[in-house]
Short mmCIF file of C-alpha atoms in Angstrom, two decimals:
data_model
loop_
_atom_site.label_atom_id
_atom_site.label_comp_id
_atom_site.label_asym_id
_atom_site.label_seq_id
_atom_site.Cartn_x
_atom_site.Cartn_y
_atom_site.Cartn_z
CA UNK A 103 0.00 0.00 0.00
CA UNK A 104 0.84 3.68 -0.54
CA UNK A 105 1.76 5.73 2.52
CA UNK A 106 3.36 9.08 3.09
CA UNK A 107 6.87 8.31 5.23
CA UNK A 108 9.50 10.32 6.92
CA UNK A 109 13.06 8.84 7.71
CA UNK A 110 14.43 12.41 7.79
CA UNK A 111 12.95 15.09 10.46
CA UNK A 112 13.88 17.94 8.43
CA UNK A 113 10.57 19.12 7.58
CA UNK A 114 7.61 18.92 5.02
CA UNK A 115 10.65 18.61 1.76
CA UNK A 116 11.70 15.56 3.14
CA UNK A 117 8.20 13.14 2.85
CA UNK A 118 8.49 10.16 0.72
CA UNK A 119 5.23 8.72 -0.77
CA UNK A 120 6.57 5.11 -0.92
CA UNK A 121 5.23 1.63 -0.66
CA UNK A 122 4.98 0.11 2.47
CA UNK A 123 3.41 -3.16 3.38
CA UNK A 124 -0.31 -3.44 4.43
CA UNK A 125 -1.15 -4.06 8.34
CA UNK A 126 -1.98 -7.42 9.11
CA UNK A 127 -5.45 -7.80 11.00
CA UNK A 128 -5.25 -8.68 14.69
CA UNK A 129 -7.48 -9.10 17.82
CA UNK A 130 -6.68 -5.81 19.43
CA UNK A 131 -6.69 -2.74 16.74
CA UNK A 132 -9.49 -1.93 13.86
CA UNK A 133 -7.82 -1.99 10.04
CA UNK A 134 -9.49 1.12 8.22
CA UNK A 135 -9.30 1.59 4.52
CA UNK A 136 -8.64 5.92 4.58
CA UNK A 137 -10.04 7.52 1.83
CA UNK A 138 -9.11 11.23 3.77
CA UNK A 139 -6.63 12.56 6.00
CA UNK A 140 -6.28 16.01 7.90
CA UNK A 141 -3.46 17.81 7.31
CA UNK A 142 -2.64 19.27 11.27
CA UNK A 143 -0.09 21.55 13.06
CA UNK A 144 1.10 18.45 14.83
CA UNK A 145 1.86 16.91 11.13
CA UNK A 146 3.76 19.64 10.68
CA UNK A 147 5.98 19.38 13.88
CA UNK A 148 6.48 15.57 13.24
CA UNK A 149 8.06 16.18 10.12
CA UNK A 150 10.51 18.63 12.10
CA UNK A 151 11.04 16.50 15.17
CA UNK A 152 9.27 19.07 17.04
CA UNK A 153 6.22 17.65 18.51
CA UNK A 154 6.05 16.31 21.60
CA UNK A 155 5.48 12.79 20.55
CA UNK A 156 8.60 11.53 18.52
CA UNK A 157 8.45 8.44 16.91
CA UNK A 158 11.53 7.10 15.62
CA UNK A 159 12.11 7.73 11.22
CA UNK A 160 11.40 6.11 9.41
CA UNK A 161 7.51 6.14 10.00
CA UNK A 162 3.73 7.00 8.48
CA UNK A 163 3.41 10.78 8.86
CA UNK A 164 -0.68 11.88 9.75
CA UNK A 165 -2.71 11.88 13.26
CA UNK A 166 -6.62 11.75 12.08
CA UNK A 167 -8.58 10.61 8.82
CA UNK A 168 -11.62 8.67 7.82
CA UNK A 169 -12.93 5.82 6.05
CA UNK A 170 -14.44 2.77 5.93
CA UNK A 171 -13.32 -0.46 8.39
CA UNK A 172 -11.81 -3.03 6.84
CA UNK A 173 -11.36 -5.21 10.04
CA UNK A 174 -12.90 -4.91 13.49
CA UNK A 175 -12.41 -7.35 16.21
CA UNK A 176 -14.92 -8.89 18.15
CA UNK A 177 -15.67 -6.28 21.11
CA UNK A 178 -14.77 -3.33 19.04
CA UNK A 179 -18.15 -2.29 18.71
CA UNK A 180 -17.34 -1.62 15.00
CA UNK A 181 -18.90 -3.61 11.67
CA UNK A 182 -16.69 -4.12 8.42
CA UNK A 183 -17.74 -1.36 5.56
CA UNK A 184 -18.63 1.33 8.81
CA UNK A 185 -17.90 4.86 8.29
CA UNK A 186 -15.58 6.19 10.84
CA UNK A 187 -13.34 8.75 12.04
CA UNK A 188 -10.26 7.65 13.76
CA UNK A 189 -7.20 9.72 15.23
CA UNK A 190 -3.95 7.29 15.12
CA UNK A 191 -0.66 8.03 13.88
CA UNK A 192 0.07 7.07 9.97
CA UNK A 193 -3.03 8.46 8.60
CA UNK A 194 -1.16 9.05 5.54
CA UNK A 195 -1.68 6.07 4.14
CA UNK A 196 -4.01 3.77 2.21
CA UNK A 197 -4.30 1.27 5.29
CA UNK A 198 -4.12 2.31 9.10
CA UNK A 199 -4.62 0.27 12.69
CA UNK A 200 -7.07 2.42 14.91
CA UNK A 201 -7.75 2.58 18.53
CA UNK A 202 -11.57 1.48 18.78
CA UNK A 203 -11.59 4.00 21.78
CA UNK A 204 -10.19 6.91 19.39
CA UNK A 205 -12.73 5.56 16.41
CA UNK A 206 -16.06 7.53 15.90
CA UNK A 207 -18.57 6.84 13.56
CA UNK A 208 -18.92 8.97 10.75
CA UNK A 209 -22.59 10.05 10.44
CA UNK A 210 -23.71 9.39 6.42
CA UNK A 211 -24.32 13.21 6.49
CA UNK A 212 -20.92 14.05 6.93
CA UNK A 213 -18.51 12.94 3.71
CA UNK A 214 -15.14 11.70 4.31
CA UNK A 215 -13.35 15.06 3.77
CA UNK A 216 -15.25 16.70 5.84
CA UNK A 217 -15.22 13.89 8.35
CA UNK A 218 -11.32 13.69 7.98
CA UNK A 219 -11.56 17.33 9.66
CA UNK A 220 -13.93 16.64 12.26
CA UNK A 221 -11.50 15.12 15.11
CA UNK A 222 -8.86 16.66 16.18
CA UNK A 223 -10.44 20.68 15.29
CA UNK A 224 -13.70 20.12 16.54
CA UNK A 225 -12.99 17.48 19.55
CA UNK A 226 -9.95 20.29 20.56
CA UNK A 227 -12.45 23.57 20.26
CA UNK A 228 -15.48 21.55 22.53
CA UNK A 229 -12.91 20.33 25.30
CA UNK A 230 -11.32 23.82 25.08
CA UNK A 231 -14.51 25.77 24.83
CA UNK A 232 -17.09 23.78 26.93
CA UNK A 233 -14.76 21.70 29.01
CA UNK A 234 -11.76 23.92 29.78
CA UNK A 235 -12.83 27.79 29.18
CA UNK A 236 -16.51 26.98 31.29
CA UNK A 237 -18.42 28.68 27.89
CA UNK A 238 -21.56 30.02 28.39
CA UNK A 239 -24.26 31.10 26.24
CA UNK A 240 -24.22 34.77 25.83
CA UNK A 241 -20.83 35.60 26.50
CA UNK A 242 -18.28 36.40 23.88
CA UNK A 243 -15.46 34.95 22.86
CA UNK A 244 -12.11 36.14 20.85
CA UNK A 245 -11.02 33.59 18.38
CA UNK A 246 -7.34 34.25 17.53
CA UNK A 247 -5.88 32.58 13.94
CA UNK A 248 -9.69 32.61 13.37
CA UNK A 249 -9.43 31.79 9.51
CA UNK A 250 -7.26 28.47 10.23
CA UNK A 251 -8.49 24.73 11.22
CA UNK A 252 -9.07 25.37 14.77
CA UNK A 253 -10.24 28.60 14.88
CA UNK A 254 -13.28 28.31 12.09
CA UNK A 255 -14.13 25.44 13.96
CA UNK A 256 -13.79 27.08 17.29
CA UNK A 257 -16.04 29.66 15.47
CA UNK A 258 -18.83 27.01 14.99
CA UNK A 259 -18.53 25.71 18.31
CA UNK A 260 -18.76 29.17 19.84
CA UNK A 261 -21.63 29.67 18.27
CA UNK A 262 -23.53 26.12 19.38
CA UNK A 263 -22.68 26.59 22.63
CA UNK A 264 -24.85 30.07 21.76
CA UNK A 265 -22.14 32.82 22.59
CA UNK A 266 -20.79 35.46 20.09
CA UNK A 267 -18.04 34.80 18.12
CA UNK A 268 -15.33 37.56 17.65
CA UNK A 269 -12.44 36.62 15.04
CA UNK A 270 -9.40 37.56 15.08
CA UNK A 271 -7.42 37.62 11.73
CA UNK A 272 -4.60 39.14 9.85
CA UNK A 273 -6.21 39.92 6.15
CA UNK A 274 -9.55 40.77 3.96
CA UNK A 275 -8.80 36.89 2.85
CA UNK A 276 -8.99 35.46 6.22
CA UNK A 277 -11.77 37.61 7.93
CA UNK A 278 -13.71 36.17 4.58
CA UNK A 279 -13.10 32.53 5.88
CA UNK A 280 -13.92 33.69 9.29
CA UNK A 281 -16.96 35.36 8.56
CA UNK A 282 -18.31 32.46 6.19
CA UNK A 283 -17.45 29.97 9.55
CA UNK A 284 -19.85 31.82 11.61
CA UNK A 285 -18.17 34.69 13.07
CA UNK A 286 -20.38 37.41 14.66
CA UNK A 287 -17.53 39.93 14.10
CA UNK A 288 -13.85 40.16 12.75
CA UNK A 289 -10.87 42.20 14.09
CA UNK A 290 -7.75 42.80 12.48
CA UNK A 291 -4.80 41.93 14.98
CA UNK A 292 -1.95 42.98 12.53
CA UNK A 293 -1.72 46.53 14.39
CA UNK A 294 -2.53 47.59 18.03
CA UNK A 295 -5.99 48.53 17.30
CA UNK A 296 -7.69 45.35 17.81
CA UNK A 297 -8.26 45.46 21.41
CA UNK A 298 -9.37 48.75 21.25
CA UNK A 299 -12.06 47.64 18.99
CA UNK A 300 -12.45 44.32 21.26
CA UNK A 301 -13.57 46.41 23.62
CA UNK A 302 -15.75 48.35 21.38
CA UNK A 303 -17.76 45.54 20.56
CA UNK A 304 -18.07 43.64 24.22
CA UNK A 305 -19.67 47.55 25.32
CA UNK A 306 -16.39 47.98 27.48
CA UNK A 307 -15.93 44.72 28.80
CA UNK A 308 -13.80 42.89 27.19
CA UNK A 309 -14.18 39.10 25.65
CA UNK A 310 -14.68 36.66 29.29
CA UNK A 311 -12.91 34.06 27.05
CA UNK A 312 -10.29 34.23 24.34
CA UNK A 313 -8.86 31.00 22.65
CA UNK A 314 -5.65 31.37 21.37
CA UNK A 315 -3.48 28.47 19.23
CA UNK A 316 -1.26 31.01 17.65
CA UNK A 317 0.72 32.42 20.71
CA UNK A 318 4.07 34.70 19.87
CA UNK A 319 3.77 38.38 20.35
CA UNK A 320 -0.03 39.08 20.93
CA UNK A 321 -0.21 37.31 24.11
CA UNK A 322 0.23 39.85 26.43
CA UNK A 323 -2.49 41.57 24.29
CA UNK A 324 -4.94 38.78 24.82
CA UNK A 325 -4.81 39.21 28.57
CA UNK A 326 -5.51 42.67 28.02
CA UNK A 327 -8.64 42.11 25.93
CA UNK A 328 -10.09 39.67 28.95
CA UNK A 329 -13.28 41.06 30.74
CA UNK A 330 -13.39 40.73 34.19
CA UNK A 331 -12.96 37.07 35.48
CA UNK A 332 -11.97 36.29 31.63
CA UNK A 333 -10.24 33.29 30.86
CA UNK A 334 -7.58 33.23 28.05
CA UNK A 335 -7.30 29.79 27.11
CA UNK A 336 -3.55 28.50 25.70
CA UNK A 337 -4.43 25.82 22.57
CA UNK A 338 -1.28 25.88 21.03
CA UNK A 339 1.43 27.82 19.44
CA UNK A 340 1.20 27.88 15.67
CA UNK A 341 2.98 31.47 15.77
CA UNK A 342 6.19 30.00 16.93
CA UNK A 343 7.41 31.57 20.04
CA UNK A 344 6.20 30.21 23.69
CA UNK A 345 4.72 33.29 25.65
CA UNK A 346 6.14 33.80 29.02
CA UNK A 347 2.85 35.33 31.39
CA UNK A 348 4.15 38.18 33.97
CA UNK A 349 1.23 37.18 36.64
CA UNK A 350 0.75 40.20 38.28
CA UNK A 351 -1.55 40.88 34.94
CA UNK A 352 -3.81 37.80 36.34
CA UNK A 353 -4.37 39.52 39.83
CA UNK A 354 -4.99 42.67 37.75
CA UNK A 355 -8.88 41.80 36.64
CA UNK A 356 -8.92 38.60 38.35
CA UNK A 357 -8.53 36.63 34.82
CA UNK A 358 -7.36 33.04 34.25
CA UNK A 359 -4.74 31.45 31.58
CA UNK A 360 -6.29 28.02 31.02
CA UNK A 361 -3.88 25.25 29.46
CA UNK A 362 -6.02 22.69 26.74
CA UNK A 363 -4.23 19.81 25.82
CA UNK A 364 -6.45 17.64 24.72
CA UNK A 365 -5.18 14.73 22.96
CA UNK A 366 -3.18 13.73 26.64
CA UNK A 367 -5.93 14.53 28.35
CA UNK A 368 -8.82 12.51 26.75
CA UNK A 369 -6.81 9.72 25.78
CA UNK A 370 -6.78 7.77 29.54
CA UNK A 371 -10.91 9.11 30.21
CA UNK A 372 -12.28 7.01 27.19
CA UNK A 373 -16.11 8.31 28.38
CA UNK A 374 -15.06 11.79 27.93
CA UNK A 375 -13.68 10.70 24.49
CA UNK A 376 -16.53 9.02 24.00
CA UNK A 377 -19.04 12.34 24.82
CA UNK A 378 -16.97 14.29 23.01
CA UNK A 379 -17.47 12.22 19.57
CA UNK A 380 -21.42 12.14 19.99
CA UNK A 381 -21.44 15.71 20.75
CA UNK A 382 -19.47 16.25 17.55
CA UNK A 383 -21.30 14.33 15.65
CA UNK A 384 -25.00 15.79 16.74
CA UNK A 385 -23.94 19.01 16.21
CA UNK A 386 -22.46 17.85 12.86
CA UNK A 387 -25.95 16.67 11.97
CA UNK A 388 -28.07 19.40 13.25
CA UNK A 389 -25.83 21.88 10.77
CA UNK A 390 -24.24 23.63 13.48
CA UNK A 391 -20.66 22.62 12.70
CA UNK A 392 -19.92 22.23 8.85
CA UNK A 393 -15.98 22.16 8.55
CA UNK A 394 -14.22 24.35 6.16
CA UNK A 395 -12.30 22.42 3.73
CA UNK A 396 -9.48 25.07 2.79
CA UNK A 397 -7.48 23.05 0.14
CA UNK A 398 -7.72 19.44 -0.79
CA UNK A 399 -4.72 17.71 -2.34
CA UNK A 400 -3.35 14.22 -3.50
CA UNK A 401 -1.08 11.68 -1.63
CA UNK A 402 1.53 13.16 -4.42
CA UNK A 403 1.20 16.51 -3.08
CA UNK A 404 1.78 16.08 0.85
CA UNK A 405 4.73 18.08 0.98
CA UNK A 406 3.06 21.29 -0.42
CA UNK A 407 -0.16 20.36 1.76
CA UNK A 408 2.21 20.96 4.57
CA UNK A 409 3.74 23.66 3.44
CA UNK A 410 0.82 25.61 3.40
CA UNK A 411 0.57 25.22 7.55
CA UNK A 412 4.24 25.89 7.74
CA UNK A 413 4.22 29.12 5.61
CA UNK A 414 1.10 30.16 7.59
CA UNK A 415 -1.32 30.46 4.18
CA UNK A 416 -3.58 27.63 4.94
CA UNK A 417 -7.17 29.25 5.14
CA UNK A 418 -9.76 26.16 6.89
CA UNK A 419 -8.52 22.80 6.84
CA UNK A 420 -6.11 21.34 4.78
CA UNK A 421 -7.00 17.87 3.64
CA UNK A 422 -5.06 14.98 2.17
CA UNK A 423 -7.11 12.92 -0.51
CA UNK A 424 -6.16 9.14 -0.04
CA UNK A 425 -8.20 6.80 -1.95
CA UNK A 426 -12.22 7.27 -3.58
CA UNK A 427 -15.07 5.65 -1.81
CA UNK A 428 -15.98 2.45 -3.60
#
């Protein structure tokens, strides 16, 4: 089978599309036949040896996907030829082993791109959102990187959880995305203006949360934005640079920095997993989360797939097209 490999972690230049051989079935792991994969920041870092989770080259680049299962043990609680969702490394490829706990069916309104985006977005921006940041309805929240995988989806999920969705972007291009995810209102956070208008917009206040997987240089900005009691939650850091917080600016307005790490967290509470996957997948159904599918590319094109997340230009999600539905 085909799969996308590194053996050199020196970035997206060095992936191989090579043939590998296919896994062989077994009593403890589902086989799923991908026909999508999601192209994420972690991707990116495991090409670089910069995530925190380093396999050893060479291996199957890719963390999430969908498809259809091509083997399911008894007690899985999966059928051969279901639709799924899975989040495993070595998505990139044609075949992959999944964790039945980290396997979700894929409702048949949902299509395999779209479901290829659903997991590791949407399951990040509920836990963050809902679980971490206490989200209630009517209060508003600043989206920073707002036009990029997490952030439209942290848009959508915003806005089921009914509060108002304030997006944060850095061009026409991206406040376009944003606005077409959901977003209640965009501000531009290339200058210093934006909290000014932040505050414009929240009558004063300030946002009471603001979710932020960029980090770099507009942390200390972010805290600033907070309302009273506001809680800046800390998703990831997609600009680069880790933030340092000087916490006398916590006493300051009584706000919070909240740490989401979800994949660590959910991965040993397999009912929260679990709740997290229906909830996904009802609000999937109802409408209320629709993922934005930025770019779409073939198994030939991983490397500029990735590129696009490393050069900061992906708008959406990026997705990896693996094989068609039969």
């Amino acid at each position: 089978m085909r799969a996308i490999r590194i053996h050199e972690t020196k970035g997206p230049s060095r992936v191989v599309l090579e043939e590998i051989p296919a896994p062989e079935p077994s009593e403890h792991g589902l086989i799923v036949d991908v026909r999508a994969a999601g192209v994420s920041f972690p991707d990116l870092l495991l090409t670089k040896g910069e995530y925190q989770l380093k396999p050893e080259p060479p291996f199957t680049l890719g963390s999430e996907g969908a498809g259809r299962v091509a083997h399911a043990p008894a007690g899985s609680g999966f059928n051969v030829g279901d639709r799924v969702a899975f989040l495993t490394l070595g998505a990139y490829a044609e075949q992959v082993v999944t964790a039945p706990q980290m396997t979700f069916p894929l409702p048949d309104e949902v299509d395999f791109t779209a479901g290829a985006a659903l997991i590791i977005n949407y399951h990040t921006a509920l836990f963050a959102l809902r679980d971490r940041g206490q989200l209630k309805a009517g209060e508003n929240v600043l989206i920073q990187g707002a036009a990029g995988g997490v952030g439209t989806a942290s848009i959508q999920v915003a806005k089921a959880l009914g509060a108002r969705a304030i997006a944060a972007v850095s061009s026409d291009e991206k406040a376009e995305v944003a606005l077409q995810a959901g977003a209640d209102e965009v501000v531009f956070s290339g200058g210093d203006e934006w909290r000014d208008r932040v505050k414009e917009l929240t009558d004063g206040r300030g946002a009471d949360v603001v979710l932020d997987p960029v980090g770099g240089d507009h942390f200390t900005d972010n805290l600033r934005s907070l309302a009273e009691g506001g809680r800046l939650l800390v998703v990831g850091f997609a600009g680069g640079s880790i933030p340092e917080v000087k916490v006398n600016r916590l006493l300051l307005n009584n706000v919070s920095v909240v740490g989401v790490a979800w994949g660590a967290y959910v991965a040993t509470k397999p009912e929260l997993t679990r709740e997290i996957g229906e909830t996904v997948n009802e609000l999937a159904v109802r409408g209320e989360i629709k993922p934005l599918i930025g770019a779409v590319h073939n198994m030939e094109d991983a490397e500029t797939a990735l590129q696009l997340l490393d050069d900061r230009r992906a708008t959406g999600k990026v997705v990896l097209q693996i094989s068609e539905d039969d």
